[in-house]
Coordinates of C-alpha atoms in Angstrom, one line a residue:
M177 CA 15.0 -5.2 18.1
L178 CA 12.0 -6.8 19.7
Y179 CA 11.2 -6.1 23.4
Y180 CA 12.2 -9.6 24.5
E181 CA 15.4 -9.5 22.4
R182 CA 16.4 -6.1 24.0
L183 CA 16.1 -7.7 27.4
L184 CA 18.8 -10.2 26.5
H185 CA 21.2 -7.3 25.7
T186 CA 20.9 -5.0 28.7
D187 CA 23.7 -3.7 30.9
G188 CA 26.2 -3.7 28.0
A189 CA 26.3 -7.4 27.7
A190 CA 28.2 -8.5 24.6
S191 CA 26.3 -10.5 21.9
L192 CA 27.2 -14.2 21.6
P193 CA 30.1 -15.0 19.3
S194 CA 29.4 -16.7 16.0
A195 CA 29.7 -20.5 15.7
R196 CA 33.0 -20.0 13.7
A197 CA 34.4 -17.7 16.4
Q198 CA 33.5 -20.2 19.1
T199 CA 35.6 -23.0 17.5
R200 CA 38.7 -20.7 17.6
T201 CA 38.5 -20.0 21.4
H202 CA 39.9 -21.9 24.3
G203 CA 39.4 -22.3 28.0
L204 CA 36.0 -21.0 29.3
S205 CA 35.0 -20.1 25.8
S206 CA 35.6 -23.6 24.3
P207 CA 32.6 -25.3 22.6
I208 CA 32.4 -27.9 25.3
I209 CA 31.8 -25.3 28.0
M210 CA 29.9 -22.8 25.8
R211 CA 27.3 -25.4 24.7
P212 CA 25.5 -25.8 28.1
L213 CA 25.8 -22.0 28.6
L214 CA 24.1 -21.4 25.3
T215 CA 21.4 -23.9 26.1
L216 CA 20.8 -22.2 29.4
L217 CA 20.5 -18.8 27.7
L218 CA 18.1 -20.1 25.2
L219 CA 16.0 -21.7 27.9
C220 CA 16.0 -18.4 29.8
A221 CA 14.8 -16.7 26.6
L222 CA 11.8 -18.9 26.0
P223 CA 9.5 -17.3 28.6
L224 CA 10.3 -13.9 27.3
A225 CA 9.5 -14.9 23.7
A226 CA 6.2 -16.4 24.9
H227 CA 5.5 -13.2 26.8
V228 CA 5.9 -11.2 23.6
R229 CA 3.7 -13.5 21.6
H230 CA 1.0 -13.1 24.3
E231 CA 1.3 -9.3 24.3
G232 CA 1.3 -9.2 20.5
L233 CA -1.9 -11.1 20.5
R234 CA -3.5 -9.5 23.5
T235 CA -5.3 -6.8 21.4
A236 CA -6.3 -9.3 18.7
K237 CA -8.0 -11.6 21.2
Q238 CA -9.8 -8.7 22.8
L239 CA -11.1 -7.6 19.4
E240 CA -12.3 -11.1 18.7
Q241 CA -14.5 -11.0 21.8
R242 CA -16.7 -8.6 19.9
G243 CA -17.2 -11.1 17.1
G244 CA -15.3 -11.5 13.9
A245 CA -11.7 -12.7 13.4
V246 CA -8.3 -11.1 13.5
C247 CA -5.0 -12.5 12.1
V248 CA -1.6 -11.4 13.2
L249 CA 1.6 -12.8 11.5
V250 CA 5.1 -11.4 12.2
R251 CA 8.4 -12.6 11.0
D252 CA 11.9 -11.5 11.8
L253 CA 13.5 -11.1 8.3
E254 CA 17.0 -11.2 9.6
T255 CA 16.7 -14.6 11.3
D256 CA 13.8 -15.8 9.2
S257 CA 12.0 -16.8 12.4
L258 CA 8.3 -16.6 12.8
L259 CA 7.5 -14.6 16.0
I260 CA 3.7 -14.4 15.9
D261 CA 1.4 -16.8 14.1
W262 CA -2.3 -16.3 14.8
R263 CA -4.9 -17.6 12.4
S264 CA -2.5 -17.6 9.5
R265 CA -4.3 -20.5 7.7
Q266 CA -7.8 -19.1 8.0
D267 CA -9.5 -17.6 5.0
F268 CA -9.8 -13.8 5.1
C269 CA -11.2 -11.1 2.8
P270 CA -8.0 -9.0 2.0
A271 CA -9.6 -5.9 0.5
S272 CA -6.8 -3.7 -1.0
L273 CA -4.1 -5.9 0.4
T274 CA -4.7 -7.8 -2.9
K275 CA -2.6 -5.1 -4.5
I276 CA 0.5 -6.6 -2.8
P277 CA 0.5 -9.8 -4.9
T278 CA -0.6 -7.8 -8.0
T279 CA 2.2 -5.2 -7.9
A280 CA 4.9 -7.6 -6.7
A281 CA 4.1 -10.0 -9.6
F282 CA 4.1 -7.1 -12.1
L283 CA 7.6 -6.0 -10.9
A284 CA 8.9 -9.5 -11.0
L285 CA 7.6 -10.3 -14.4
R286 CA 8.2 -7.0 -16.2
G287 CA 11.0 -5.4 -14.2
A288 CA 11.2 -2.0 -12.4
N289 CA 12.2 -0.2 -15.6
Y290 CA 9.5 -1.6 -17.8
R291 CA 7.4 1.0 -19.7
F292 CA 4.2 0.6 -21.6
R293 CA 4.8 1.6 -25.2
M294 CA 2.2 3.1 -27.5
P295 CA 3.3 3.3 -31.2
L296 CA 2.0 6.4 -33.1
L297 CA 1.7 5.8 -36.9
L298 CA 0.5 7.5 -40.1
D299 CA -1.6 5.6 -42.6
G300 CA -1.9 7.4 -45.9
V301 CA -0.1 10.1 -48.0
Q302 CA 1.0 13.6 -47.0
Q303 CA 0.2 16.5 -49.3
G304 CA 1.5 19.7 -47.8
E305 CA -0.1 20.4 -44.5
T306 CA -2.9 17.9 -45.3
F307 CA -2.5 14.2 -44.7
Q308 CA -4.7 12.0 -46.9
G309 CA -5.4 9.3 -44.4
R310 CA -5.6 8.5 -40.7
L311 CA -3.6 8.9 -37.5
I312 CA -3.1 5.5 -35.9
V313 CA -2.6 5.1 -32.1
Q314 CA -1.9 1.6 -30.9
A315 CA -3.1 1.1 -27.3
S316 CA -0.9 -0.5 -24.7
G317 CA -3.0 -0.9 -21.5
D318 CA -1.0 1.9 -19.7
P319 CA -2.9 2.9 -16.5
S320 CA -1.2 6.3 -16.2
L321 CA -2.3 7.9 -19.5
G322 CA -3.9 11.3 -18.4
S323 CA -4.0 10.1 -14.8
H324 CA -4.8 12.5 -11.9
Y325 CA -1.6 11.1 -10.2
V326 CA 0.9 12.3 -12.8
P327 CA 2.1 15.8 -13.2
E328 CA 1.7 16.2 -17.0
R329 CA -1.7 14.7 -17.8
T330 CA -1.7 15.8 -21.5
R331 CA 1.9 14.6 -22.2
L332 CA 0.7 12.3 -25.1
L333 CA -1.2 15.2 -26.7
Q334 CA 1.9 17.4 -26.4
Q335 CA 4.1 14.7 -27.9
L336 CA 1.7 14.1 -30.8
D337 CA 1.4 17.8 -31.5
G338 CA 5.2 18.2 -31.6
L339 CA 5.7 15.2 -33.9
L340 CA 3.0 16.4 -36.3
R341 CA 4.4 19.9 -36.4
Q342 CA 7.8 18.5 -37.3
R343 CA 6.1 16.7 -40.3
G344 CA 4.2 19.9 -41.2
I345 CA 0.8 18.2 -40.8
R346 CA -2.1 20.2 -39.6
H347 CA -5.1 18.4 -41.1
F348 CA -6.2 14.8 -41.6
T349 CA -8.9 13.8 -44.2
G350 CA -9.6 10.8 -42.0
G351 CA -9.8 10.6 -38.3
I352 CA -8.0 8.9 -35.4
Q353 CA -8.1 5.1 -35.3
L354 CA -7.4 3.6 -31.8
Q355 CA -6.2 0.0 -32.3
L356 CA -6.6 -2.5 -29.5
R357 CA -5.5 -5.8 -31.0
D358 CA -5.1 -8.4 -28.2
L359 CA -6.6 -5.9 -25.7
P360 CA -10.3 -6.9 -25.5
E361 CA -12.7 -5.2 -23.1
P362 CA -12.8 -7.3 -19.9
A363 CA -15.9 -8.3 -18.1
Y364 CA -16.9 -5.4 -15.9
G365 CA -17.6 -5.8 -12.2
V366 CA -18.6 -9.5 -12.2
H367 CA -17.3 -9.8 -8.6
W368 CA -18.0 -6.3 -7.4
L369 CA -21.0 -4.9 -5.6
E370 CA -23.5 -2.9 -7.6
E371 CA -23.0 0.1 -5.3
D372 CA -19.3 0.2 -6.2
L373 CA -19.9 0.2 -10.0
D374 CA -21.3 3.8 -9.9
S375 CA -18.3 5.1 -8.0
Y376 CA -15.1 6.4 -9.4
Y377 CA -13.1 3.8 -7.5
G378 CA -15.1 1.1 -9.3
A379 CA -14.4 2.4 -12.8
P380 CA -13.8 -0.4 -15.4
V381 CA -10.4 -1.2 -16.7
S382 CA -9.6 -1.2 -20.5
G383 CA -6.9 -1.8 -23.1
C384 CA -6.7 1.9 -23.3
N385 CA -7.3 3.7 -20.0
I386 CA -7.6 7.5 -19.7
G387 CA -7.7 9.8 -16.7
D388 CA -8.1 6.9 -14.2
N389 CA -11.2 6.1 -16.2
Y390 CA -13.4 8.8 -14.7
A391 CA -14.2 12.3 -15.8
D392 CA -14.4 15.5 -13.8
L393 CA -18.0 16.7 -14.1
Y394 CA -19.1 20.2 -12.9
L395 CA -22.9 20.6 -12.6
S396 CA -24.8 23.9 -12.4
S397 CA -28.6 24.5 -12.3
D398 CA -31.2 27.2 -11.7
S399 CA -34.9 27.6 -12.2
E400 CA -34.5 27.8 -15.9
G401 CA -32.4 24.6 -16.5
A402 CA -29.1 22.8 -16.0
A403 CA -25.6 23.0 -17.5
A404 CA -22.6 20.8 -17.2
D405 CA -18.9 21.0 -17.9
Y406 CA -17.3 17.6 -18.8
D407 CA -13.5 17.5 -18.4
L408 CA -11.4 14.4 -19.1
A409 CA -7.7 14.3 -18.3
S410 CA -7.5 18.2 -18.4
V411 CA -9.3 18.4 -21.8
S412 CA -12.8 19.8 -22.0
L413 CA -14.9 17.5 -24.1
P414 CA -17.9 18.7 -26.2
S415 CA -21.2 17.6 -24.5
S416 CA -24.9 17.8 -24.9
S417 CA -27.4 17.6 -22.0
G418 CA -30.7 16.0 -21.5
L419 CA -30.7 16.7 -17.8
E420 CA -34.0 17.4 -16.1
L421 CA -34.6 19.4 -12.9
S422 CA -35.6 17.2 -10.0
S423 CA -35.4 16.8 -6.2
R424 CA -32.3 14.6 -6.5
T425 CA -29.2 14.4 -8.7
S426 CA -28.4 11.3 -10.7
V427 CA -26.4 11.7 -13.9
S428 CA -25.0 9.2 -16.5
S429 CA -23.0 9.7 -19.6
H430 CA -22.2 7.9 -22.9
I431 CA -20.6 8.7 -26.2
S432 CA -22.9 10.0 -28.8
P433 CA -23.8 7.7 -31.8
A434 CA -21.5 9.8 -34.0
G435 CA -18.6 9.4 -31.6
D436 CA -17.8 13.1 -31.5
S437 CA -19.3 14.2 -28.2
V438 CA -20.6 13.1 -24.8
Y439 CA -24.3 12.9 -24.0
L440 CA -25.4 13.5 -20.4
S441 CA -28.8 12.3 -19.2
G442 CA -30.5 12.1 -15.8
Q443 CA -31.8 14.4 -13.1
I444 CA -30.3 17.3 -11.4
R445 CA -31.3 19.3 -8.3
P446 CA -31.9 23.0 -8.7
G447 CA -29.6 25.5 -7.1
L448 CA -26.3 23.8 -7.8
M449 CA -23.2 26.0 -8.6
R450 CA -20.5 23.9 -10.3
R451 CA -21.0 20.9 -8.0
Y452 CA -18.1 18.5 -8.6
Q453 CA -18.7 14.9 -9.4
R454 CA -16.5 12.1 -10.5
M455 CA -18.1 10.3 -13.4
P456 CA -16.8 6.7 -14.2
L457 CA -16.4 6.0 -17.9
S458 CA -18.6 3.1 -19.2
S459 CA -16.2 2.4 -22.0
P460 CA -12.8 4.0 -21.4
A461 CA -11.4 3.2 -24.9
H462 CA -14.2 5.2 -26.6
Y463 CA -13.6 8.1 -24.3
A464 CA -9.8 7.9 -24.9
A465 CA -10.3 8.1 -28.7
L466 CA -12.6 11.2 -28.3
W467 CA -10.0 12.7 -25.9
L468 CA -7.2 12.3 -28.4
S469 CA -9.3 13.8 -31.2
E470 CA -10.6 16.8 -29.2
G471 CA -7.3 17.4 -27.5
L472 CA -5.4 17.7 -30.9
Q473 CA -8.2 19.8 -32.4
Q474 CA -7.8 22.3 -29.5
R475 CA -4.1 22.5 -30.6
G476 CA -5.0 23.3 -34.1
I477 CA -5.0 19.9 -35.8
S478 CA -8.3 19.1 -37.5
F479 CA -9.8 15.8 -38.6
G480 CA -12.3 15.0 -41.3
E481 CA -13.9 12.0 -39.5
A482 CA -14.8 11.1 -36.0
P483 CA -12.4 8.8 -34.1
R484 CA -12.9 5.0 -34.3
L485 CA -11.9 1.9 -32.5
D486 CA -10.4 -1.3 -34.1
Y487 CA -10.0 -4.5 -32.1
D488 CA -8.8 -6.6 -35.0
R489 CA -6.1 -4.9 -37.0
Q490 CA -2.6 -3.7 -36.1
T491 CA -1.4 -1.4 -38.9
V492 CA 2.3 -1.5 -39.9
G493 CA 2.8 2.0 -41.4
D494 CA 4.9 5.1 -41.2
T495 CA 6.1 5.4 -37.6
L496 CA 5.6 8.9 -36.3
G497 CA 6.9 8.1 -32.8
V498 CA 6.4 6.0 -29.7
Y499 CA 4.7 7.2 -26.5
E500 CA 6.1 5.6 -23.3
S501 CA 4.5 5.4 -19.9
L502 CA 6.2 6.1 -16.6
P503 CA 8.5 3.2 -15.4
A504 CA 7.0 0.2 -13.7
D505 CA 8.4 1.1 -10.2
T506 CA 6.6 4.5 -10.4
L507 CA 3.3 2.8 -11.6
V508 CA 3.6 0.3 -8.7
R509 CA 4.2 3.1 -6.2
I510 CA 1.1 5.0 -7.4
T511 CA -0.9 1.8 -7.1
N512 CA 0.1 1.1 -3.5
F513 CA 0.7 4.6 -2.3
R514 CA -2.7 5.9 -3.6
S515 CA -4.4 2.5 -3.4
A516 CA -5.5 3.1 -7.0
N517 CA -7.9 0.4 -8.2
V518 CA -7.7 1.2 -11.9
Y519 CA -3.9 0.9 -11.8
A520 CA -4.0 -2.5 -10.0
E521 CA -6.7 -3.8 -12.4
A522 CA -4.6 -2.6 -15.4
L523 CA -1.4 -4.3 -14.1
A524 CA -3.3 -7.6 -13.5
Y525 CA -5.0 -7.3 -16.9
H526 CA -1.6 -6.8 -18.6
L527 CA -0.2 -10.0 -17.0
N528 CA -3.1 -12.1 -18.4
S529 CA -2.8 -13.7 -21.8
P530 CA -5.0 -12.2 -24.6
E531 CA -7.3 -15.2 -24.2
E532 CA -7.7 -14.6 -20.4
R533 CA -8.3 -10.9 -20.6
P534 CA -12.1 -10.9 -21.3
E535 CA -12.8 -12.8 -18.1
G536 CA -11.5 -10.0 -15.8
L537 CA -9.8 -12.4 -13.4
P538 CA -6.2 -11.9 -12.3
K539 CA -5.1 -15.3 -13.7
G540 CA -1.5 -14.1 -14.6
V541 CA -1.0 -12.9 -11.0
L542 CA -2.3 -16.1 -9.5
R543 CA -0.3 -18.3 -11.9
Y544 CA 3.0 -16.5 -11.1
W545 CA 2.7 -16.9 -7.3
K546 CA 1.5 -20.4 -7.4
D547 CA 4.4 -21.4 -9.6
R548 CA 7.0 -19.5 -7.6
L549 CA 5.8 -20.3 -4.1
K550 CA 3.8 -23.5 -4.7
L551 CA 0.7 -21.9 -3.3
D552 CA -2.5 -23.8 -3.6
R553 CA -5.7 -22.2 -4.9
R554 CA -7.3 -22.0 -1.4
S555 CA -4.4 -20.0 0.1
L556 CA -4.6 -17.4 -2.7
D557 CA -8.1 -17.2 -4.3
L558 CA -8.3 -13.7 -5.7
R559 CA -11.2 -12.5 -7.9
D560 CA -9.6 -9.2 -9.1
G561 CA -6.3 -7.3 -9.0
S562 CA -7.4 -4.5 -6.7
G563 CA -9.3 -6.1 -3.9
L564 CA -12.6 -4.3 -4.5
S565 CA -14.2 -7.8 -4.7
R566 CA -15.8 -9.1 -1.5
S567 CA -15.6 -12.7 -2.7
G568 CA -11.8 -12.8 -3.0
R569 CA -10.0 -14.7 -0.2
L570 CA -6.5 -15.4 0.9
Q571 CA -4.7 -17.0 3.8
P572 CA -2.4 -14.7 5.7
Q573 CA 0.5 -17.2 5.5
A574 CA 0.3 -16.9 1.7
L575 CA 0.6 -13.1 1.9
E576 CA 3.4 -13.3 4.3
Q577 CA 5.3 -15.7 2.0
I578 CA 4.9 -13.1 -0.8
L579 CA 6.3 -10.4 1.4
R580 CA 9.2 -12.6 2.5
C581 CA 9.9 -13.6 -1.1
V582 CA 10.0 -10.0 -2.2
W583 CA 12.4 -9.1 0.6
Q584 CA 14.8 -11.9 -0.2
D585 CA 14.8 -10.9 -3.9
S586 CA 17.4 -8.2 -4.4
T587 CA 15.8 -7.0 -7.7
L588 CA 12.4 -6.6 -6.0
R589 CA 13.1 -5.4 -2.5
E590 CA 14.0 -1.8 -3.2
P591 CA 11.3 -0.9 -5.7
F592 CA 8.6 -2.7 -3.8
L593 CA 9.6 -1.2 -0.4
Y594 CA 9.6 2.2 -2.1
S595 CA 6.0 1.7 -3.2
L596 CA 4.7 1.3 0.3
P597 CA 3.7 4.5 2.2
R598 CA 5.2 5.2 5.6
A599 CA 2.7 5.0 8.4
G600 CA 2.0 8.3 10.1
Y601 CA 3.4 10.3 7.2
E602 CA 2.1 9.3 3.7
G603 CA -0.6 8.0 1.5
S604 CA -3.4 5.8 2.8
V605 CA -1.7 5.2 6.2
R606 CA -0.8 8.8 7.2
S607 CA -3.3 8.6 10.0
L608 CA -1.6 5.6 11.7
T609 CA 0.4 6.9 14.6
L610 CA 3.0 4.4 15.9
R611 CA 5.8 5.1 18.4
P612 CA 8.5 7.3 16.8
E613 CA 11.1 4.5 17.2
I614 CA 9.1 2.2 14.8
T615 CA 9.1 2.7 11.1
A616 CA 6.2 1.0 9.3
Q617 CA 6.0 0.8 5.5
V618 CA 2.7 -0.9 4.9
K619 CA -0.2 -1.2 2.5
S620 CA -3.7 -0.7 3.9
G621 CA -6.9 -2.4 2.9
S622 CA -10.5 -1.5 3.8
L623 CA -14.0 -2.5 2.8
R624 CA -17.1 -2.5 5.0
G625 CA -16.3 -4.9 7.8
V626 CA -12.7 -5.4 6.5
R627 CA -9.6 -3.6 7.7
G628 CA -6.0 -4.8 7.1
Y629 CA -2.4 -3.7 7.0
A630 CA 0.6 -5.6 5.6
G631 CA 4.2 -4.8 4.8
Y632 CA 7.3 -4.2 6.8
L633 CA 8.4 -2.8 10.2
E634 CA 11.8 -1.5 11.1
H635 CA 13.1 -1.0 14.6
E636 CA 16.7 -0.4 15.7
G637 CA 18.0 -1.5 12.3
R638 CA 16.1 -4.8 12.1
W639 CA 13.3 -5.5 9.7
Y640 CA 10.2 -7.6 10.2
S641 CA 7.3 -8.5 7.9
I642 CA 3.8 -8.1 9.3
V643 CA 0.3 -9.2 8.2
Y644 CA -2.7 -7.9 10.1
I645 CA -6.3 -8.5 8.9
A646 CA -9.5 -8.0 10.7
N647 CA -12.8 -9.3 9.3
G648 CA -16.2 -8.5 10.9
I649 CA -14.8 -5.9 13.2
G650 CA -15.4 -2.1 13.2
A651 CA -13.0 -0.1 11.1
E652 CA -11.7 2.2 13.9
A653 CA -11.4 -0.6 16.4
A654 CA -9.4 -2.7 13.9
R655 CA -7.2 0.3 13.1
Q656 CA -6.5 1.0 16.7
G657 CA -5.8 -2.7 17.2
F658 CA -3.1 -2.6 14.6
I659 CA -1.4 0.4 16.2
Q660 CA -1.4 -1.3 19.6
T661 CA -0.2 -4.6 18.2
A662 CA 2.7 -3.0 16.3
N663 CA 3.7 -1.0 19.3
E664 CA 3.5 -3.9 21.7
L665 CA 5.9 -6.0 19.5
F666 CA 8.7 -3.8 20.7
Y667 CA 7.5 -2.2 23.9
P668 CA 5.4 -3.5 26.9
P669 CA 1.8 -2.2 27.1
A670 CA 1.4 1.2 28.8
S671 CA -0.4 -0.4 31.8
E672 CA 2.5 -2.8 32.3
G673 CA 5.0 0.0 32.0
L674 CA 3.1 2.0 34.6
R675 CA 3.0 -1.1 37.0
H676 CA 6.7 -1.7 36.4
K677 CA 7.5 2.0 37.2
A678 CA 5.2 2.0 40.2
G679 CA 7.0 -1.2 41.4
E680 CA 10.4 0.4 41.0
Q681 CA 9.2 3.5 42.9
A682 CA 7.8 1.3 45.7
T683 CA 11.0 -0.7 45.9
S684 CA 13.0 2.5 46.0
A685 CA 10.8 4.0 48.7
K686 CA 11.1 0.8 50.7
A687 CA 14.9 0.7 50.4
G688 CA 15.0 4.4 51.3
G689 CA 12.9 3.7 54.4
K690 CA 15.2 1.0 55.5
K691 CA 18.2 3.2 54.9
A692 CA 16.6 6.0 56.9
H693 CA 15.7 3.7 59.7
S694 CA 19.3 2.3 59.8
S695 CA 20.8 5.8 59.8
S696 CA 18.4 6.9 62.6
A697 CA 19.3 3.9 64.7
K698 CA 23.0 4.6 64.2
A699 CA 22.6 8.2 65.1
T700 CA 20.7 7.4 68.3
K701 CA 23.3 4.9 69.3
S702 CA 26.1 7.4 68.6
K703 CA 24.3 10.1 70.6
A704 CA 23.9 7.7 73.6
A705 CA 27.6 6.8 73.6
K706 CA 28.6 10.5 73.4
A707 CA 26.4 11.3 76.3
K708 CA 27.8 8.5 78.4
S709 CA 31.4 9.7 77.5
T710 CA 30.5 13.3 78.5
K711 CA 29.1 12.1 81.8
A712 CA 32.2 10.1 82.6
A713 CA 34.5 13.0 81.7
S714 CA 32.4 15.4 83.9
S715 CA 32.6 13.0 86.9
K716 CA 36.4 12.7 86.6
A717 CA 36.8 16.5 86.4
S718 CA 34.7 16.9 89.5
R719 CA 36.9 14.5 91.4
K720 CA 40.1 16.3 90.3
G721 CA 38.7 19.6 91.4
K722 CA 38.0 18.4 94.9
G723 CA 41.6 17.2 95.4
K724 CA 43.1 20.7 94.7
R725 CA 41.0 22.4 97.2

């Protein structure tokens, strides 16, 4: 319950009866008499609502005095009333808040139980333990294959090993063919900054993703040379090194021309001892094919040829089995909970048609929301599925419409709400400390000069949607601004609370002073009357004494 709403229900006052209940009452509760009373109550409530809007915007306006812009948009989801609307139609860079329309569209179009399916086939003839032919793996675009965020990173390798053992196959005369029909490589980083392309969070997406599309590299060096261990999704890949000792470390990798190993080149600083570095994969599908081949060979299954990619064919052969991903609601939770860019890009890529996929734009996501909510291009102009692009823009009112739409859809509300981390406890918002009476399940977004939070707030059993985005304002100032804004939606600012308490104390002290003064005056008056009575009694006794003598 918001601060101003709670003021309307103090001292045990009963809530107003429903319209249907009012029509069944008589006397003082009849509609004729109740209507002016309701009007009076609503008029009394207006200043309070205005006060809350002012306090909800107080921090945003203070931040804007430093330069930049802040939007605040809050809706009561029970009454569908907009409580705060500040700069809702201004264009903002959303950063990772882009993942909200991406994941919500994926849930809506594919369903919470959807799984990416990767058929596993045999192409050839088996002769004893030897298979005269190839092992076919048909890619699906699954973002979770070998991911750092799943417990069993080698689950596909384990499944393949088990299926081949059941068939009694331990050797292939051919190799692994990874088929990617209708899954072309998308344009890489067209709308991303150059500095992000060399980072693990800027790894490219692919029709076959592996290990979040970055490898775990461990570098060591001494005066005699350098060495490197190259691990991908819990499998150590064969590698050769052309690293040179230098005053700085800068390493790149690519698949060897034969396709059977990784070649590392660049410079490395002396004196390193297994220094850890995340190495983005330049072509994830090639690395995935090598990972499959090497992972199975480490389990005792050999191949006569190096792995290959095929973007044209889709073989219909002897089905060995089908590998399935985690369900969509879990993939969406990883995306929002961990703010995983590769997951978001993979989901957006999957919603595109095969013809749209080479462009790398989230056309399927945009098309879905524009069709469902009638949003125009300006209100939702995204350039990727993750929000790493600095050129993407949206209007806060469009993001709030998406949050409201998800909330009102019974098939989307639970899995989407489950995907958002709880502020102060989990994921990318665990450092947000709100009042304990407020539950916030929100997605965060951050780039240099951009900080935002969007999702849902719960207080005293009522739910609200919130969109808060700051552009051109320092990260910590914007973060603290959100905390203050969320708290002041339901409680007055601390300074106001102190003034109110001080006022109560002053009033109490004043009342106490008056009471003490009144009591003192009464006591003085009583004392004077008693003295007068005593004097009169004494005089009377004296007169009686004289008569006896």
